[in-house]
XYZ file of C-alpha atoms in Angstrom:
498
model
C 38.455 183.903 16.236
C 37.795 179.792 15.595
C 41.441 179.451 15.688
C 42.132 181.994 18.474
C 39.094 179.602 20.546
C 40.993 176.372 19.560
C 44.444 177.463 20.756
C 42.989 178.504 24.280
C 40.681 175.508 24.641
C 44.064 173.130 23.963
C 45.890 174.766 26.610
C 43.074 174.827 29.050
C 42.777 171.404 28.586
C 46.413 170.880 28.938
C 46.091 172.720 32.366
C 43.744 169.951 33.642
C 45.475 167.037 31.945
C 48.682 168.046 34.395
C 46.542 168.616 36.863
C 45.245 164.463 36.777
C 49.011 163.312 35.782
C 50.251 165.609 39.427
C 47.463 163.950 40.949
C 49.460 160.394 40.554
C 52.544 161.770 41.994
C 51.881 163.393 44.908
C 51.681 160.652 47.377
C 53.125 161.789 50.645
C 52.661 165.786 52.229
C 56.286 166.640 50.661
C 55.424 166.133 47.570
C 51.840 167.180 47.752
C 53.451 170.576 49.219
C 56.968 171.073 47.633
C 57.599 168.758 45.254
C 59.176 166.322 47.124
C 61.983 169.054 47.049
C 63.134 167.713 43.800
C 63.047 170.342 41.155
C 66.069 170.717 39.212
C 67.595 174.226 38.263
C 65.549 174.159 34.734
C 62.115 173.651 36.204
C 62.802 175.461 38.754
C 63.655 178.297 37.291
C 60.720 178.211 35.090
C 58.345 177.716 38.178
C 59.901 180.902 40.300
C 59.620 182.821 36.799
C 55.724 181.788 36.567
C 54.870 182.919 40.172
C 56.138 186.275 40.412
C 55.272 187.315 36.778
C 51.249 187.325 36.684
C 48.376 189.231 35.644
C 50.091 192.712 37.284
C 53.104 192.139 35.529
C 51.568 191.025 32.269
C 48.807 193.632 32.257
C 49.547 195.891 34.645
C 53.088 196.371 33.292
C 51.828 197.302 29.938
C 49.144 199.345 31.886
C 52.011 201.442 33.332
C 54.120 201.520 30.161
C 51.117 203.195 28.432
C 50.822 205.974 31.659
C 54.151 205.932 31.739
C 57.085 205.070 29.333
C 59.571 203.034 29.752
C 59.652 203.879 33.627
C 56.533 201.967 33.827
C 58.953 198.773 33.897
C 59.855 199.569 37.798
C 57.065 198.193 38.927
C 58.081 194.528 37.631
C 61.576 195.517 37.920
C 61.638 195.502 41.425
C 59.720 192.543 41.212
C 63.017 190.716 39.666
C 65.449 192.591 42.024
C 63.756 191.404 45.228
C 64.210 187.745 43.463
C 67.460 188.716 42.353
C 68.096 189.466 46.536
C 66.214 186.333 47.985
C 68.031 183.746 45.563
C 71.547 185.582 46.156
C 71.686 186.417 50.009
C 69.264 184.259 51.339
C 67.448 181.128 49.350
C 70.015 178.877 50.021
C 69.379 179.027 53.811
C 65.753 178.991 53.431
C 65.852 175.487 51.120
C 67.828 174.282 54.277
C 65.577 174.489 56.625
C 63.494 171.655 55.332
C 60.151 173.854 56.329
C 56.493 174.063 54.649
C 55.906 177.874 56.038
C 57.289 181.269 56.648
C 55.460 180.714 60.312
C 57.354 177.605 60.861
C 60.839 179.445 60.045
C 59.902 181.924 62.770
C 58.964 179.119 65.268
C 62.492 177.354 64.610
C 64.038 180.889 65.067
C 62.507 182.400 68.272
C 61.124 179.257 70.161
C 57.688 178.636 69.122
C 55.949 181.777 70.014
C 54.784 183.435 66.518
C 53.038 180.960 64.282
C 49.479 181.697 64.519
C 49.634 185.481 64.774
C 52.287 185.566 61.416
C 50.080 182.855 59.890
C 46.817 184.926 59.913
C 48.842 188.312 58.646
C 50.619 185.540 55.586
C 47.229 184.057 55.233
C 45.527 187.440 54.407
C 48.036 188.459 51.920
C 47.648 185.065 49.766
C 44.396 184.821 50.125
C 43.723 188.293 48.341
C 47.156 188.036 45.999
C 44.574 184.657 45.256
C 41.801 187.153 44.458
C 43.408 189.327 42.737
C 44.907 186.818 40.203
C 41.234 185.519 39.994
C 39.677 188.718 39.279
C 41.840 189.317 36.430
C 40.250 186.109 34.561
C 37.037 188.591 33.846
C 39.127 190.795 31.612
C 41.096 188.034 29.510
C 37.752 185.725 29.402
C 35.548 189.134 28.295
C 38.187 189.457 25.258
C 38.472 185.758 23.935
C 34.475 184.610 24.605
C 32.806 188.022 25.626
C 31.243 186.592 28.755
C 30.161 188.576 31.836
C 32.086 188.953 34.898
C 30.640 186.191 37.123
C 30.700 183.455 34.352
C 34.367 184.046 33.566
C 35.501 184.111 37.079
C 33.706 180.938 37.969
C 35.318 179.639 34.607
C 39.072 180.472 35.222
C 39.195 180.238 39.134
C 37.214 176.474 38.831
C 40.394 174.949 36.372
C 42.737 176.481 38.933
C 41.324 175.133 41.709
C 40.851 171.970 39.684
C 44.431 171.010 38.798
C 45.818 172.659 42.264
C 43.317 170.097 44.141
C 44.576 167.263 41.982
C 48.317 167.694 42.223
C 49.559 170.180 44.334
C 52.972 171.387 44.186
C 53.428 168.860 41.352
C 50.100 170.117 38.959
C 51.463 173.544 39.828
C 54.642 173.115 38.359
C 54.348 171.190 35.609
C 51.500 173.566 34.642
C 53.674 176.975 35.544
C 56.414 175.237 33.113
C 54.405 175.474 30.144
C 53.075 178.888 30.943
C 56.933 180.330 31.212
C 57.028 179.039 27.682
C 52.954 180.530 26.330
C 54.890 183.623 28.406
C 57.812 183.820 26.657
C 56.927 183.108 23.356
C 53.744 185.204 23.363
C 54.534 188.119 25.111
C 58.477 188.144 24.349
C 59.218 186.709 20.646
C 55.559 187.546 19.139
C 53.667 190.585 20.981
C 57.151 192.729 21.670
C 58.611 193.032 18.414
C 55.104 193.481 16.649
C 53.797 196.247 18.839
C 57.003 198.262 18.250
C 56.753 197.284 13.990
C 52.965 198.846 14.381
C 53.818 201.780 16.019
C 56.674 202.516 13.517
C 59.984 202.109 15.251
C 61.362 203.666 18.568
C 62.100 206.351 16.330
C 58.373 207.136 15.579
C 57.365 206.321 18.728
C 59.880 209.093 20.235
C 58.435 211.643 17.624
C 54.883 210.869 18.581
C 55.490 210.902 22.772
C 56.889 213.131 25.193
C 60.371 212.707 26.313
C 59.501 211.842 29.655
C 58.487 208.655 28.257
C 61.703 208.085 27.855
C 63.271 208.817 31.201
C 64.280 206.033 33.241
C 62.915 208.037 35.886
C 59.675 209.594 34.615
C 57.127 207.514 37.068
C 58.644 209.794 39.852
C 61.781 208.491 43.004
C 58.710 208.081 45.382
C 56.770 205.635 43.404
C 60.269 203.967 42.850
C 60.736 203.652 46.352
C 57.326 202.861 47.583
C 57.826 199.477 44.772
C 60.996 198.489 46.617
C 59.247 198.724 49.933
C 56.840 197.007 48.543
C 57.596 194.498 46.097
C 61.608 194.121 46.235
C 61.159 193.646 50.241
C 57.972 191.610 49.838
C 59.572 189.105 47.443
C 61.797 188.218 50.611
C 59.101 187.110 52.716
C 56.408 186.027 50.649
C 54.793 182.587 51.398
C 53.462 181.871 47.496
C 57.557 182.402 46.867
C 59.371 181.017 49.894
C 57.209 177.585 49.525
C 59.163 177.490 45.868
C 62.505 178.077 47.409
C 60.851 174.482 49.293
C 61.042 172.879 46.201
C 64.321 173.411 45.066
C 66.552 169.726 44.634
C 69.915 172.016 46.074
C 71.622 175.350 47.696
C 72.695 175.787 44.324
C 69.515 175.197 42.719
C 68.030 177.674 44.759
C 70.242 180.557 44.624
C 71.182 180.230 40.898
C 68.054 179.279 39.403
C 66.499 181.878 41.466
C 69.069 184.145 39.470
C 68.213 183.320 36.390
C 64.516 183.578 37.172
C 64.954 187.193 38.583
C 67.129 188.111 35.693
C 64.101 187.163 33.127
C 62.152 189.347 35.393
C 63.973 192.350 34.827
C 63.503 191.766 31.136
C 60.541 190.762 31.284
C 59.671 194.166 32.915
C 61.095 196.326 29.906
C 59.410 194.195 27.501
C 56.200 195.342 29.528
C 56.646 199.375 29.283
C 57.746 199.098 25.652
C 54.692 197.327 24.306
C 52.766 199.988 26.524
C 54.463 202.531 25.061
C 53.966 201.196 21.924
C 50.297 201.274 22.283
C 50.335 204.603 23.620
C 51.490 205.790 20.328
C 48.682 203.231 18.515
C 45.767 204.307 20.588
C 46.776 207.181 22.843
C 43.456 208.069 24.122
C 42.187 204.805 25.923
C 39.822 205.037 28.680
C 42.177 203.381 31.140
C 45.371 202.594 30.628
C 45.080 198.997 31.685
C 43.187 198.571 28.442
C 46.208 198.779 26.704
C 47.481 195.074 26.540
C 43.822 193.335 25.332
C 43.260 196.045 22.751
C 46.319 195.942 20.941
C 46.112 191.942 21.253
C 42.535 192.330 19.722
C 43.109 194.550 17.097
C 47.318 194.368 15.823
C 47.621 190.433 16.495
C 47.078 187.944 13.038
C 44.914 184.918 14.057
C 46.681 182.249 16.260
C 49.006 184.550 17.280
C 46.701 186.588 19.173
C 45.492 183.383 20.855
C 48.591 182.611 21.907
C 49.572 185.816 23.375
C 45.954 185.737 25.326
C 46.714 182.602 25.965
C 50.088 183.900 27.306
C 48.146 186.614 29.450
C 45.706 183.850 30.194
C 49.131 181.769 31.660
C 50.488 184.329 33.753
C 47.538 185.018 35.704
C 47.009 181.296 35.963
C 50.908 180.818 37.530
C 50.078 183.406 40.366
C 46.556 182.594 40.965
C 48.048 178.556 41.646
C 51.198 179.493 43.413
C 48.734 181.953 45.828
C 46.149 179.390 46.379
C 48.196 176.570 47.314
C 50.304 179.301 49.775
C 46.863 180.356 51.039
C 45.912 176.489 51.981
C 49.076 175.465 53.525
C 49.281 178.726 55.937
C 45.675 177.553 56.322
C 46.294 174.237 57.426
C 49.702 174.457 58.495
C 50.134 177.373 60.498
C 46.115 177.740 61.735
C 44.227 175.273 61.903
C 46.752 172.715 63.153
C 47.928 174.683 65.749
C 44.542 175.594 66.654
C 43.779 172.186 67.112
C 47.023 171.049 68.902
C 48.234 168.619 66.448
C 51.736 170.437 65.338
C 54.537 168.461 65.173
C 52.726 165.283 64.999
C 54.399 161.988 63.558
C 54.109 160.092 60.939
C 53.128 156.351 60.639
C 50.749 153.959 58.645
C 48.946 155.650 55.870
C 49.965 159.703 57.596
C 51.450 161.051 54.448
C 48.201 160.081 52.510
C 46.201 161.243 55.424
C 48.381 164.577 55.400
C 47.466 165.033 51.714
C 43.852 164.736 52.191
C 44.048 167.287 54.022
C 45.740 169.713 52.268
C 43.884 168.665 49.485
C 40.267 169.538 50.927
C 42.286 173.024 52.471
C 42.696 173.904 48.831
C 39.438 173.299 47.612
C 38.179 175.029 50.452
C 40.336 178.186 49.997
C 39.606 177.607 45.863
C 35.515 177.881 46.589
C 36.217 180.994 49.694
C 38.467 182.993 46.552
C 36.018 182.478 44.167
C 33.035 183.933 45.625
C 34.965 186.581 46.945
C 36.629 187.738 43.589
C 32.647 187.581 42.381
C 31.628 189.834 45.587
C 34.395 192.675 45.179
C 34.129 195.124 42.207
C 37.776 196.146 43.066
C 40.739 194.793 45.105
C 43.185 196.625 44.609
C 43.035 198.644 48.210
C 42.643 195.513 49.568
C 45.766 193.852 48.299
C 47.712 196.877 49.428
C 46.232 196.524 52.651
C 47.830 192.981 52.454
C 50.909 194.116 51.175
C 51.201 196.716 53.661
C 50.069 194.242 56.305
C 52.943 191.833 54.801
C 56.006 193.919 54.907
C 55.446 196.249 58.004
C 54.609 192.857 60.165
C 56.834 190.497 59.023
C 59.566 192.370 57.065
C 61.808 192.475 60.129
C 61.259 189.645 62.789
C 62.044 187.314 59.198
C 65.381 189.332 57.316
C 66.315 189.874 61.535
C 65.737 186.147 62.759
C 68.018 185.386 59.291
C 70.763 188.288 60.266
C 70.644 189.143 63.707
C 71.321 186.656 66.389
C 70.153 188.492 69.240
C 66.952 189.025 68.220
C 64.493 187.719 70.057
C 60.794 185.890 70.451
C 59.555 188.811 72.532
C 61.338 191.303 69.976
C 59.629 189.134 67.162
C 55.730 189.388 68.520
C 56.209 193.278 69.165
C 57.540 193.881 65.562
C 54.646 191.983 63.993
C 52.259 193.368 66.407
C 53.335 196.965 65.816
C 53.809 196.829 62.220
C 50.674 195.424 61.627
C 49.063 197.973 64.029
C 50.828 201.224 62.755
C 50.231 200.078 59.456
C 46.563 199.728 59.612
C 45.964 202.961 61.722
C 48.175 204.879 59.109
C 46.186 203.595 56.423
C 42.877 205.004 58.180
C 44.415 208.028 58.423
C 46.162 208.874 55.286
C 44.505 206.728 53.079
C 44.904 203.094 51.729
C 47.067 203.777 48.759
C 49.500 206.535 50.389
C 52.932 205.671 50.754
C 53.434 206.846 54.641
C 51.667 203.944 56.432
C 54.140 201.600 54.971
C 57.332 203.897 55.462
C 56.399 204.175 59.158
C 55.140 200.940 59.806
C 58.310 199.524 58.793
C 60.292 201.981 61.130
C 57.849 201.145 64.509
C 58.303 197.360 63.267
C 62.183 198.220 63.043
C 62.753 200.343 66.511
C 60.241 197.967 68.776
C 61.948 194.958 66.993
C 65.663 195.917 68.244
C 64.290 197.461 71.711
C 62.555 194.824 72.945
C 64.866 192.239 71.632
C 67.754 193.876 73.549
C 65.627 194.272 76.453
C 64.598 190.572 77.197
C 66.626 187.534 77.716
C 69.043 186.350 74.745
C 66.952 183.473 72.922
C 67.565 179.922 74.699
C 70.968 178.589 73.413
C 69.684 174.784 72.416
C 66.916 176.758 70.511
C 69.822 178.518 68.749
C 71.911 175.414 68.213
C 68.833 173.905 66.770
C 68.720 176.629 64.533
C 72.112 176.881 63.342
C 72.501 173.410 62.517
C 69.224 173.517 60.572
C 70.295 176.464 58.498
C 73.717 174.327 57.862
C 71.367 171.408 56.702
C 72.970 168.793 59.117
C 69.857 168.151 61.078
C 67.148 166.189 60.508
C 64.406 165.761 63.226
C 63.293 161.920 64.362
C 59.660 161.599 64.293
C 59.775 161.219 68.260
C 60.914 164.943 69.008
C 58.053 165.939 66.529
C 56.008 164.228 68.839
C 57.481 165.730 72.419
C 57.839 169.196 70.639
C 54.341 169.379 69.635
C 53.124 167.907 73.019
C 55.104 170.128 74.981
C 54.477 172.911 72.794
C 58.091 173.793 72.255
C 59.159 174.614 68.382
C 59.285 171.679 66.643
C 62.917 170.931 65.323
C 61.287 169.928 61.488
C 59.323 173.279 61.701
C 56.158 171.217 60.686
């Protein structure tokens, strides 16, 4: 394993070394945050690719190849079609509104009146799509240096947290760019076509398994409908992604890098349930099924390459676990704790931007430490996330894709879905269980009928507020640091959104 330990330590190492070179370019809040909105369609590409595709899609998507065939790929399928959606219908917009947050969209939309409540449901869900990400560090570290739990947590979350102190947005890509390549070339050109040599060919492997392993539609329509929910619609409205769509240099970097990212997705996500199904037919009685992807790295892979593809699992957790921490600290900051303390929409002067990075900077070590010791303290996450999930799309599925497409929606309309969907969602949950699919199939209908109601039954949303809006989305406004000021004093939306 020497040369497995040596091609993991280099790229660890690498991971910090970006971290320190970020560091020295991140010198105002934009490019602390979003990259100074800079990234061109290449690295941008690349970046979106890193953040969507981590430890569930890498492990989990082998995981359900082994259960299931090649229908196992839905999961991370749906995955690419909700970024296949966002980058088509909607990123442009969204990379024109010059925003940090989801919660500061909404305030632009409606007139100020749902930041903190849509902040707290987008901080929960990126704080445990954080955990999660950080979690999964226990089973990669337990392969390559057969280390307990704790110790390998503490190991993978601390370089994280490290380079996504040091350089923000900036660490975070650079260091997502060279994990779409470990990604690629690990899991792609080295781990796919050698799983399918060892198990002898698709045609042993359909002589050794079940048809339904091969039907597109073995994992069941419900479970294929419960990931679109899910994943497709919470791809739209995800913090961790929109705060990419930030980044973007252009309208047409967004939407067609955004393509090309959700198109790797989608084969990405067959390359997933084919080495799963590969394994299946290599070791088909495995304890769990998410077993599948370290034990045929462990035992199929020659030297090197078998650091490299843990190195590639090692890479995709990484990308997620980054993207979600520095979401988690700027809906932190942002959205919370500056409202909370009145100073939204304040402007800029002197040494501010520096000031403004500070900040952000000790928000992410904060959140970095807080993920940590909770990924330590929970044996399991996985209800939790779908409580986040669930909390996600039934909250803030509607009052977002409506504010976007509906102009008579409305602030009042915009509370009550979020209020309702989060509230139906929860109580659904308690009574048919976490992981059913109801509570999110209603939630999203009380979030839907309350959302239209109540909208139609108030007062149209202000026309300036509107104006404001429009010319935003057309990217021909830009706010002077004095109506920051009088918006935040006033406690009107601010016209920048920040």
């Amino acid at each position: 394993m020497a040369v497995d330990y040596a091609v993991i330590v280099v790229y660890l190492a690498g991971m910090l070394a970006m971290g320190w070179w970020g560091m020295r370019r991140a010198k105002s809040k934009s490019e602390f945050l979003v990259a100074g909105r800079r990234l061109g369609p290449g690295m941008y590409s690349g970046t979106m690719a890193a953040i969507v595709l981590g430890g569930a899609s890498t492990i989990g998507g082998v995981g359900l190849g082994y259960q299931y065939g090649l229908s196992g790929a839905w999961m991370v399928f749906t995955i690419g079609l909700g970024l296949l959606a966002l980058s088509v219908f909607f990123s442009a917009r969204i990379a024109r509104l010059k925003v940090y947050t989801v919660s500061e969209m909404l305030d632009l939309r409606y007139g100020g009146k749902a930041g903190i409540i849509s902040g707290v449901v987008m901080w929960a869900y990126t704080l445990m799509l954080a955990v999660t990400s950080t979690i999964a560090y226990a089973t990669i570290f337990d392969v390559l240096f057969d280390v307990n739990r704790t110790v390998a947590i503490v190991l993978g979350g601390a370089i994280v947290v490290a380079y996504s102190t040091l350089g923000g947005m900036w660490s975070i890509t650079l260091t997502d760019m060279v994990q779409f390549v470990v990604k690629t070339i690990g899991v792609l050109l080295l781990l796919l076509p050698i799983a399918v040599v060892k198990a002898g060919g698709f045609s042993e492997m359909k002589a050794q398994l079940p048809t339904e392993y091969f039907d597109p539609l073995g994992i069941g329509g419900e479970t294929i409908f419960t990931y679109v929910l899910i994943y497709t619609f919470g791809m739209l409205i995800g913090q961790d992604i929109w705060q990419r769509v930030f980044t973007a240099r252009s309208d047409t970097t967004a939407r067609w890098g955004g393509t090309v990212a959700g198109t790797y997705c989608l084969v990405y996500a067959i390359a997933g349930a084919v080495i799963g199904t590969a394994a299946k037919v290599m070791y088909p009685n495995l304890a769990s099924a998410d077993a599948a992807f370290a034990t045929i790295v462990k035992d199929e892979l020659p030297m090197g390459v078998r650091g490299l593809v843990l190195a590639a699992a090692l890479a995709a957790v990484m990308s997620t676990s980054s993207g979600a921490l520095i979401a988690c600290a700027t809906v932190a900051n942002n959205d919370i704790w500056s409202r909370l303390r009145g100073v939204v929409g304040r402007g800029g002067g002197g040494d501010e931007p520096q000031d403004e990075v500070k900040g952000n900077r000790v928000f992410i070590l904060i959140m970095g430490v807080g993920v940590i010791l909770i990924a330590i303290a929970l044996n399991d996450v996985v209800e939790a996330l779908t409580v986040a999930y669930n909390l996600l799309v039934g909250g803030l599925l509607v009052p977002i894709i409506g504010g976007l497409l509906w102009r008579r929606g409305t602030a009042a309309g915009a509370l009550s879905a979020v209020c309702v969907g989060g509230v139906a969602v929860v109580g659904l949950m308690w009574h048919y269980g976490i992981l059913a699919n109801q509570p999110i199939y209603y939630g999203l209908l009380a979030s839907l009928a309350v959302y239209v109601v109540v909208s139609l039954a108030t007062p149209p949303t202000d026309a300036a507020v509107l104006a404001a809006w429009r010319e935003r989305l057309a990217g021909r406004a830009e706010p002077a640091p004095e109506a920051l000021a009088a918006a935040g004093d006033s406690g009107a939306p601010s016209p920048s959104g920040v």
